[in-house]
Each structure stands twice: as structure tokens, then as C-alpha cells.
Amino acid sequence: MTSTALIELADVSKIYGDLHALDHVDLTVDAGQWISIVGPSGSGKTTLMNIIGCMDSASTGTVTLDGNDISKLSAYDLTQVRRETIGLVFQQFHLIGHLTALENVMVSQYYHSVPDEKEALEALDRVGLADRASHLPRQLSGGEQQRVCVARALINYPKVVLADEPTGNLDETNEHIVLNIFEQLHRDGTTLIVVTHDATVASKSERAVRLDHGRVVADEMNEDAIAHLSGVKQP
């Protein structure tokens, strides 16, 4: 089967004064691929994620998302593209404290289209939290809160999910649960881009892109992960 590029960065730089947070980056991500973005602090990982996720613009170069050049779009237009195309999962959960798990998921629907309680419940069920739908964030464990965030990211059927240190605040058990959810998303055909310092998290992806001082210094396929992911039986 021929791979189809969903994301393409060509000679992309992000410049702040004398600092090149990204320095002439070329990167292609195929639809349905699971990649990890790794590297030391200050290497440009979050900057790269922000540009791919339509939260920032490149200073120079071209960014193509789903066949459309988004390099010169206004902040408003980037917001519209992000709502239609991107699902975001952060290390900090960013849940609204006075809303239930269900309502937190439905907030994302509100900004995209029309809130639909049935769809939001299905999204929570997908991450194993249908029975916690009426709970407030403070009544949920850290792992459960992160799974609500994953459900929120999935509710509008994004073409790509971007996750920034998604297991950074989780214990080993909940990290395993979240990674299992990511495996299922991958099998369902979702494109996953995960920014991580965690070698365990990176080892689960098909491909690891390493940044250092704003440059791509390595781009390697993970044959063990590819074999594992392709060998998982369909549910």
C-alpha cells in the first residue's frame, strides 16, 4: 500500500532573535503513522509540536497539512484548521474543575460543532471511563484525568493526535493504560505524534525523530515496534 503524507515540513525554521528554536527542519509524517519526537530539553520538540498543531507559525519554510499549505495562515485560520484536524493531549491535563468528565469532553465538541452527549459518552467508553462520566476531575486519579484528555482529543475525529509528554505525570500502571489506548488508536488508523523524554514511550512508536539544537539529527524506524503493532490481533 502506498503511504500518503499527512504532514510535510520543508526547510522550516522558527527564529526568536538570535535563537533558532527550529533550524531548517525537513520532516514528513505519513497518514496512520505513529512517531515519537525525542531530544533533550531545549532541542525544539515543543516548538515543532506547536507548529504541526497549528498553535504557532514557522518563521521560514513551508508546512503542509493534509495537502494544504498552512504556512501563511492567520492565527484565526490556524485555529479553525486545528479544530478540524488536530487532537491535543498535554502533560498537564487542563480539565475544567467544576465540570464532570463528560462535560469536559463535550466542551471540545462545543468549539468544533454541536455538543452530543451520546458521542461524548462513547469517547469516554473508548478509554474505559464510561462509568466515571459524572465525576469531577478532583474525583479522578491522574491516570483517569489523562484518559479524559485523550477522550476529549478524540471526540471530533481528528486526523492527527499530538501528545506532549502524555505520561509525564503518570505512574507505571497508568502509563501502560495510556500506551495501550495509543496502540488501539494506531490500529484504528489515527496518526500519532508523541513528544516524550520517556524511552519506554518512545519505544512503542514505529519511528523516532531526534532533535538537538533545533535540528533533526536522527530519524529511525523501530522494527521491534512495527513488528509488535502489525502483529496485534484486531479486537
PDB file of C-alpha atoms in Angstrom:
ATOM      1  CA  MET A   1       0.000   0.000   0.000  1.00  0.00           C
ATOM      2  CA  THR A   2       1.338   3.433  -0.908  1.00  0.00           C
ATOM      3  CA  SER A   3       1.851   5.748   2.050  1.00  0.00           C
ATOM      4  CA  THR A   4       0.218   9.146   1.937  1.00  0.00           C
ATOM      5  CA  ALA A   5       1.917  12.139   3.532  1.00  0.00           C
ATOM      6  CA  LEU A   6      -0.362  13.856   6.015  1.00  0.00           C
ATOM      7  CA  ILE A   7       2.228  16.343   7.304  1.00  0.00           C
ATOM      8  CA  GLU A   8       5.202  17.810   5.448  1.00  0.00           C
ATOM      9  CA  LEU A   9       7.695  20.358   6.751  1.00  0.00           C
ATOM     10  CA  ALA A  10      10.181  21.724   4.211  1.00  0.00           C
ATOM     11  CA  ASP A  11      13.148  23.826   5.364  1.00  0.00           C
ATOM     12  CA  VAL A  12      11.214  25.037   8.408  1.00  0.00           C
ATOM     13  CA  SER A  13      12.865  27.388  10.919  1.00  0.00           C
ATOM     14  CA  LYS A  14      11.465  29.157  13.966  1.00  0.00           C
ATOM     15  CA  ILE A  15      13.576  32.138  14.952  1.00  0.00           C
ATOM     16  CA  TYR A  16      13.437  34.275  18.101  1.00  0.00           C
ATOM     17  CA  GLY A  17      16.057  36.998  17.741  1.00  0.00           C
ATOM     18  CA  ASP A  18      19.352  35.120  17.584  1.00  0.00           C
ATOM     19  CA  LEU A  19      17.812  31.831  18.710  1.00  0.00           C
ATOM     20  CA  HIS A  20      16.856  29.224  16.121  1.00  0.00           C
ATOM     21  CA  ALA A  21      14.368  27.083  18.046  1.00  0.00           C
ATOM     22  CA  LEU A  22      13.976  25.107  14.822  1.00  0.00           C
ATOM     23  CA  ASP A  23      16.738  25.234  12.238  1.00  0.00           C
ATOM     24  CA  HIS A  24      15.965  24.162   8.656  1.00  0.00           C
ATOM     25  CA  VAL A  25      13.830  21.145   9.578  1.00  0.00           C
ATOM     26  CA  ASP A  26      12.558  18.736   6.934  1.00  0.00           C
ATOM     27  CA  LEU A  27      10.004  16.186   8.126  1.00  0.00           C
ATOM     28  CA  THR A  28       7.313  14.043   6.525  1.00  0.00           C
ATOM     29  CA  VAL A  29       4.709  12.100   8.500  1.00  0.00           C
ATOM     30  CA  ASP A  30       2.533   9.577   6.689  1.00  0.00           C
ATOM     31  CA  ALA A  31      -1.143   9.141   7.454  1.00  0.00           C
ATOM     32  CA  GLY A  32      -1.630   6.472  10.106  1.00  0.00           C
ATOM     33  CA  GLN A  33       1.970   6.577  11.336  1.00  0.00           C
ATOM     34  CA  TRP A  34       2.973   6.675  14.998  1.00  0.00           C
ATOM     35  CA  ILE A  35       6.115   8.692  15.602  1.00  0.00           C
ATOM     36  CA  SER A  36       7.924   9.942  18.688  1.00  0.00           C
ATOM     37  CA  ILE A  37       9.723  13.269  18.842  1.00  0.00           C
ATOM     38  CA  VAL A  38      12.649  12.939  21.261  1.00  0.00           C
ATOM     39  CA  GLY A  39      15.608  15.019  22.374  1.00  0.00           C
ATOM     40  CA  PRO A  40      16.985  16.968  25.330  1.00  0.00           C
ATOM     41  CA  SER A  41      15.259  19.960  26.887  1.00  0.00           C
ATOM     42  CA  GLY A  42      15.565  22.967  24.596  1.00  0.00           C
ATOM     43  CA  SER A  43      16.028  20.844  21.485  1.00  0.00           C
ATOM     44  CA  GLY A  44      12.908  22.219  19.771  1.00  0.00           C
ATOM     45  CA  LYS A  45      10.428  19.412  20.448  1.00  0.00           C
ATOM     46  CA  THR A  46       7.612  21.590  21.772  1.00  0.00           C
ATOM     47  CA  THR A  47       8.221  24.239  19.105  1.00  0.00           C
ATOM     48  CA  LEU A  48       7.883  21.560  16.443  1.00  0.00           C
ATOM     49  CA  MET A  49       4.690  20.278  18.035  1.00  0.00           C
ATOM     50  CA  ASN A  50       3.233  23.786  18.216  1.00  0.00           C
ATOM     51  CA  ILE A  51       3.860  24.357  14.515  1.00  0.00           C
ATOM     52  CA  ILE A  52       2.441  21.000  13.446  1.00  0.00           C
ATOM     53  CA  GLY A  53      -0.508  21.548  15.791  1.00  0.00           C
ATOM     54  CA  CYS A  54      -1.346  24.971  14.323  1.00  0.00           C
ATOM     55  CA  MET A  55      -0.593  26.730  17.611  1.00  0.00           C
ATOM     56  CA  ASP A  56       2.307  28.677  16.080  1.00  0.00           C
ATOM     57  CA  SER A  57       3.711  29.540  12.667  1.00  0.00           C
ATOM     58  CA  ALA A  58       7.126  28.910  11.174  1.00  0.00           C
ATOM     59  CA  SER A  59       9.422  31.893  10.583  1.00  0.00           C
ATOM     60  CA  THR A  60      10.574  30.405   7.287  1.00  0.00           C
ATOM     61  CA  GLY A  61       9.829  27.307   5.250  1.00  0.00           C
ATOM     62  CA  THR A  62       6.650  25.502   4.247  1.00  0.00           C
ATOM     63  CA  VAL A  63       4.233  23.490   6.375  1.00  0.00           C
ATOM     64  CA  THR A  64       1.692  21.311   4.583  1.00  0.00           C
ATOM     65  CA  LEU A  65      -1.116  19.614   6.497  1.00  0.00           C
ATOM     66  CA  ASP A  66      -3.475  17.203   4.764  1.00  0.00           C
ATOM     67  CA  GLY A  67      -2.443  18.596   1.384  1.00  0.00           C
ATOM     68  CA  ASN A  68      -2.934  22.250   2.330  1.00  0.00           C
ATOM     69  CA  ASP A  69      -0.173  24.815   2.797  1.00  0.00           C
ATOM     70  CA  ILE A  70      -0.789  26.321   6.231  1.00  0.00           C
ATOM     71  CA  SER A  71       2.466  28.278   6.427  1.00  0.00           C
ATOM     72  CA  LYS A  72       0.986  31.722   5.911  1.00  0.00           C
ATOM     73  CA  LEU A  73      -2.392  31.336   7.574  1.00  0.00           C
ATOM     74  CA  SER A  74      -3.535  33.865  10.152  1.00  0.00           C
ATOM     75  CA  ALA A  75      -3.861  32.861  13.806  1.00  0.00           C
ATOM     76  CA  TYR A  76      -7.641  32.735  13.344  1.00  0.00           C
ATOM     77  CA  ASP A  77      -7.411  30.425  10.339  1.00  0.00           C
ATOM     78  CA  LEU A  78      -4.887  28.207  12.112  1.00  0.00           C
ATOM     79  CA  THR A  79      -7.370  27.849  14.958  1.00  0.00           C
ATOM     80  CA  GLN A  80     -10.018  26.662  12.515  1.00  0.00           C
ATOM     81  CA  VAL A  81      -7.628  24.131  10.969  1.00  0.00           C
ATOM     82  CA  ARG A  82      -6.650  22.878  14.425  1.00  0.00           C
ATOM     83  CA  ARG A  83     -10.293  22.374  15.433  1.00  0.00           C
ATOM     84  CA  GLU A  84     -10.999  20.399  12.270  1.00  0.00           C
ATOM     85  CA  THR A  85      -7.816  18.322  12.065  1.00  0.00           C
ATOM     86  CA  ILE A  86      -5.871  18.099  15.336  1.00  0.00           C
ATOM     87  CA  GLY A  87      -6.464  16.431  18.696  1.00  0.00           C
ATOM     88  CA  LEU A  88      -4.228  17.607  21.538  1.00  0.00           C
ATOM     89  CA  VAL A  89      -3.111  15.776  24.696  1.00  0.00           C
ATOM     90  CA  PHE A  90      -0.848  17.556  27.188  1.00  0.00           C
ATOM     91  CA  GLN A  91       1.169  16.540  30.230  1.00  0.00           C
ATOM     92  CA  GLN A  92      -0.883  18.997  32.295  1.00  0.00           C
ATOM     93  CA  PHE A  93      -4.467  17.847  31.957  1.00  0.00           C
ATOM     94  CA  HIS A  94      -6.161  21.249  31.530  1.00  0.00           C
ATOM     95  CA  LEU A  95      -9.522  19.919  32.671  1.00  0.00           C
ATOM     96  CA  ILE A  96     -12.150  22.381  33.913  1.00  0.00           C
ATOM     97  CA  GLY A  97     -12.518  21.702  37.624  1.00  0.00           C
ATOM     98  CA  HIS A  98     -16.242  22.361  38.021  1.00  0.00           C
ATOM     99  CA  LEU A  99     -17.247  20.243  35.004  1.00  0.00           C
ATOM    100  CA  THR A 100     -17.694  16.471  35.009  1.00  0.00           C
ATOM    101  CA  ALA A 101     -15.596  14.171  32.842  1.00  0.00           C
ATOM    102  CA  LEU A 102     -18.456  14.028  30.345  1.00  0.00           C
ATOM    103  CA  GLU A 103     -18.849  17.805  30.278  1.00  0.00           C
ATOM    104  CA  ASN A 104     -15.099  18.298  29.816  1.00  0.00           C
ATOM    105  CA  VAL A 105     -15.274  16.125  26.700  1.00  0.00           C
ATOM    106  CA  MET A 106     -18.345  17.965  25.454  1.00  0.00           C
ATOM    107  CA  VAL A 107     -16.576  21.325  25.754  1.00  0.00           C
ATOM    108  CA  SER A 108     -14.345  20.256  22.868  1.00  0.00           C
ATOM    109  CA  GLN A 109     -17.449  19.443  20.819  1.00  0.00           C
ATOM    110  CA  TYR A 110     -18.857  22.891  21.558  1.00  0.00           C
ATOM    111  CA  TYR A 111     -15.882  24.604  19.924  1.00  0.00           C
ATOM    112  CA  HIS A 112     -15.990  22.247  16.942  1.00  0.00           C
ATOM    113  CA  SER A 113     -19.667  21.699  16.128  1.00  0.00           C
ATOM    114  CA  VAL A 114     -22.576  20.796  18.413  1.00  0.00           C
ATOM    115  CA  PRO A 115     -22.265  19.038  21.804  1.00  0.00           C
ATOM    116  CA  ASP A 116     -23.546  15.487  21.628  1.00  0.00           C
ATOM    117  CA  GLU A 117     -23.796  13.646  24.952  1.00  0.00           C
ATOM    118  CA  LYS A 118     -24.064  10.209  23.316  1.00  0.00           C
ATOM    119  CA  GLU A 119     -20.888  10.746  21.300  1.00  0.00           C
ATOM    120  CA  ALA A 120     -19.074  12.100  24.348  1.00  0.00           C
ATOM    121  CA  LEU A 121     -20.080   9.020  26.365  1.00  0.00           C
ATOM    122  CA  GLU A 122     -18.830   6.806  23.544  1.00  0.00           C
ATOM    123  CA  ALA A 123     -15.496   8.648  23.607  1.00  0.00           C
ATOM    124  CA  LEU A 124     -15.202   8.062  27.360  1.00  0.00           C
ATOM    125  CA  ASP A 125     -16.118   4.417  26.861  1.00  0.00           C
ATOM    126  CA  ARG A 126     -13.352   4.143  24.294  1.00  0.00           C
ATOM    127  CA  VAL A 127     -10.814   4.994  27.004  1.00  0.00           C
ATOM    128  CA  GLY A 128     -12.547   2.848  29.624  1.00  0.00           C
ATOM    129  CA  LEU A 129     -14.171   5.641  31.610  1.00  0.00           C
ATOM    130  CA  ALA A 130     -17.875   5.451  30.803  1.00  0.00           C
ATOM    131  CA  ASP A 131     -18.555   4.637  34.461  1.00  0.00           C
ATOM    132  CA  ARG A 132     -16.725   7.807  35.584  1.00  0.00           C
ATOM    133  CA  ALA A 133     -18.610  10.203  33.307  1.00  0.00           C
ATOM    134  CA  SER A 134     -20.312  12.077  36.159  1.00  0.00           C
ATOM    135  CA  HIS A 135     -17.142  12.524  38.235  1.00  0.00           C
ATOM    136  CA  LEU A 136     -15.359  15.846  38.637  1.00  0.00           C
ATOM    137  CA  PRO A 137     -11.602  15.997  37.891  1.00  0.00           C
ATOM    138  CA  ARG A 138     -10.745  16.061  41.606  1.00  0.00           C
ATOM    139  CA  GLN A 139     -12.594  12.754  41.981  1.00  0.00           C
ATOM    140  CA  LEU A 140     -10.428  11.092  39.325  1.00  0.00           C
ATOM    141  CA  SER A 141      -6.904   9.726  39.573  1.00  0.00           C
ATOM    142  CA  GLY A 142      -4.140  11.256  37.461  1.00  0.00           C
ATOM    143  CA  GLY A 143      -4.372   8.373  35.015  1.00  0.00           C
ATOM    144  CA  GLU A 144      -8.126   8.769  34.724  1.00  0.00           C
ATOM    145  CA  GLN A 145      -7.768  12.513  34.135  1.00  0.00           C
ATOM    146  CA  GLN A 146      -5.305  11.861  31.336  1.00  0.00           C
ATOM    147  CA  ARG A 147      -7.685   9.361  29.774  1.00  0.00           C
ATOM    148  CA  VAL A 148     -10.418  12.031  29.859  1.00  0.00           C
ATOM    149  CA  CYS A 149      -7.957  14.253  27.983  1.00  0.00           C
ATOM    150  CA  VAL A 150      -7.470  11.522  25.385  1.00  0.00           C
ATOM    151  CA  ALA A 151     -11.260  11.171  25.012  1.00  0.00           C
ATOM    152  CA  ARG A 152     -11.514  14.954  24.608  1.00  0.00           C
ATOM    153  CA  ALA A 153      -8.827  14.869  21.920  1.00  0.00           C
ATOM    154  CA  LEU A 154     -10.654  12.116  20.030  1.00  0.00           C
ATOM    155  CA  ILE A 155     -14.199  13.440  20.194  1.00  0.00           C
ATOM    156  CA  ASN A 156     -14.013  15.414  16.932  1.00  0.00           C
ATOM    157  CA  TYR A 157     -12.383  12.556  14.990  1.00  0.00           C
ATOM    158  CA  PRO A 158      -9.067  14.308  14.314  1.00  0.00           C
ATOM    159  CA  LYS A 159      -6.748  13.173  11.539  1.00  0.00           C
ATOM    160  CA  VAL A 160      -3.764  13.519  13.846  1.00  0.00           C
ATOM    161  CA  VAL A 161      -3.358  13.348  17.621  1.00  0.00           C
ATOM    162  CA  LEU A 162      -0.460  15.331  19.111  1.00  0.00           C
ATOM    163  CA  ALA A 163       0.596  14.349  22.613  1.00  0.00           C
ATOM    164  CA  ASP A 164       3.154  16.357  24.613  1.00  0.00           C
ATOM    165  CA  GLU A 165       4.672  14.204  27.399  1.00  0.00           C
ATOM    166  CA  PRO A 166       1.310  12.406  27.816  1.00  0.00           C
ATOM    167  CA  THR A 167       2.593  10.049  30.518  1.00  0.00           C
ATOM    168  CA  GLY A 168       4.872  12.522  32.291  1.00  0.00           C
ATOM    169  CA  ASN A 169       2.618  12.788  35.349  1.00  0.00           C
ATOM    170  CA  LEU A 170       1.545   9.142  35.460  1.00  0.00           C
ATOM    171  CA  ASP A 171       2.722   6.102  37.403  1.00  0.00           C
ATOM    172  CA  GLU A 172       3.794   2.949  35.575  1.00  0.00           C
ATOM    173  CA  THR A 173       0.343   1.338  35.680  1.00  0.00           C
ATOM    174  CA  ASN A 174      -1.439   4.330  34.184  1.00  0.00           C
ATOM    175  CA  GLU A 175       1.351   4.872  31.664  1.00  0.00           C
ATOM    176  CA  HIS A 176       0.692   1.329  30.453  1.00  0.00           C
ATOM    177  CA  ILE A 177      -3.054   2.027  30.164  1.00  0.00           C
ATOM    178  CA  VAL A 178      -2.496   5.198  28.119  1.00  0.00           C
ATOM    179  CA  LEU A 179       0.012   3.457  25.837  1.00  0.00           C
ATOM    180  CA  ASN A 180      -2.491   0.651  25.242  1.00  0.00           C
ATOM    181  CA  ILE A 181      -5.031   3.285  24.198  1.00  0.00           C
ATOM    182  CA  PHE A 182      -2.467   4.744  21.802  1.00  0.00           C
ATOM    183  CA  GLU A 183      -1.892   1.279  20.341  1.00  0.00           C
ATOM    184  CA  GLN A 184      -5.617   0.957  19.696  1.00  0.00           C
ATOM    185  CA  LEU A 185      -5.725   4.387  18.093  1.00  0.00           C
ATOM    186  CA  HIS A 186      -2.858   3.364  15.832  1.00  0.00           C
ATOM    187  CA  ARG A 187      -4.671   0.178  14.818  1.00  0.00           C
ATOM    188  CA  ASP A 188      -7.730   2.326  14.054  1.00  0.00           C
ATOM    189  CA  GLY A 189      -5.617   4.383  11.627  1.00  0.00           C
ATOM    190  CA  THR A 190      -5.069   7.531  13.715  1.00  0.00           C
ATOM    191  CA  THR A 191      -1.843   9.424  13.071  1.00  0.00           C
ATOM    192  CA  LEU A 192       0.027   9.848  16.371  1.00  0.00           C
ATOM    193  CA  ILE A 193       2.857  12.274  17.137  1.00  0.00           C
ATOM    194  CA  VAL A 194       4.152  11.939  20.700  1.00  0.00           C
ATOM    195  CA  VAL A 195       6.698  14.297  22.234  1.00  0.00           C
ATOM    196  CA  THR A 196       8.472  12.457  25.027  1.00  0.00           C
ATOM    197  CA  HIS A 197      11.555  12.166  27.234  1.00  0.00           C
ATOM    198  CA  ASP A 198      10.487   8.663  28.224  1.00  0.00           C
ATOM    199  CA  ALA A 199      12.388   5.846  26.480  1.00  0.00           C
ATOM    200  CA  THR A 200       9.552   3.420  27.215  1.00  0.00           C
ATOM    201  CA  VAL A 201       7.024   5.660  25.493  1.00  0.00           C
ATOM    202  CA  ALA A 202       9.348   6.257  22.525  1.00  0.00           C
ATOM    203  CA  SER A 203       9.965   2.518  22.151  1.00  0.00           C
ATOM    204  CA  LYS A 204       6.265   1.934  21.437  1.00  0.00           C
ATOM    205  CA  SER A 205       6.227   4.081  18.282  1.00  0.00           C
ATOM    206  CA  GLU A 206       7.074   2.984  14.764  1.00  0.00           C
ATOM    207  CA  ARG A 207       9.525   5.804  14.266  1.00  0.00           C
ATOM    208  CA  ALA A 208      11.651   8.105  16.414  1.00  0.00           C
ATOM    209  CA  VAL A 209      12.738  11.565  15.267  1.00  0.00           C
ATOM    210  CA  ARG A 210      15.506  13.039  17.421  1.00  0.00           C
ATOM    211  CA  LEU A 211      16.055  16.785  17.672  1.00  0.00           C
ATOM    212  CA  ASP A 212      19.071  18.632  19.007  1.00  0.00           C
ATOM    213  CA  HIS A 213      19.546  22.406  18.925  1.00  0.00           C
ATOM    214  CA  GLY A 214      16.570  22.747  16.597  1.00  0.00           C
ATOM    215  CA  ARG A 215      17.810  20.272  14.002  1.00  0.00           C
ATOM    216  CA  VAL A 216      16.769  16.732  13.113  1.00  0.00           C
ATOM    217  CA  VAL A 217      19.834  14.670  13.997  1.00  0.00           C
ATOM    218  CA  ALA A 218      18.294  11.197  13.644  1.00  0.00           C
ATOM    219  CA  ASP A 219      15.176   9.697  12.070  1.00  0.00           C
ATOM    220  CA  GLU A 220      14.922   5.969  12.647  1.00  0.00           C
ATOM    221  CA  MET A 221      12.323   3.254  12.185  1.00  0.00           C
ATOM    222  CA  ASN A 222      11.676   0.990  15.178  1.00  0.00           C
ATOM    223  CA  GLU A 223      11.464  -2.500  13.713  1.00  0.00           C
ATOM    224  CA  ASP A 224      10.510  -4.135  17.031  1.00  0.00           C
ATOM    225  CA  ALA A 225       7.572  -1.766  17.482  1.00  0.00           C
ATOM    226  CA  ILE A 226       6.500  -2.192  13.864  1.00  0.00           C
ATOM    227  CA  ALA A 227       6.517  -5.981  14.273  1.00  0.00           C
ATOM    228  CA  HIS A 228       4.556  -5.732  17.539  1.00  0.00           C
ATOM    229  CA  LEU A 229       1.975  -3.299  16.190  1.00  0.00           C
ATOM    230  CA  SER A 230       1.424  -5.257  12.992  1.00  0.00           C
ATOM    231  CA  GLY A 231       1.134  -8.498  14.955  1.00  0.00           C
ATOM    232  CA  VAL A 232      -1.578  -7.345  17.361  1.00  0.00           C
ATOM    233  CA  LYS A 233      -4.829  -9.127  16.614  1.00  0.00           C
ATOM    234  CA  GLN A 234      -7.789  -6.969  15.726  1.00  0.00           C
ATOM    235  CA  PRO A 235     -10.325  -6.773  18.566  1.00  0.00           C
TER     236      PRO A 235
END
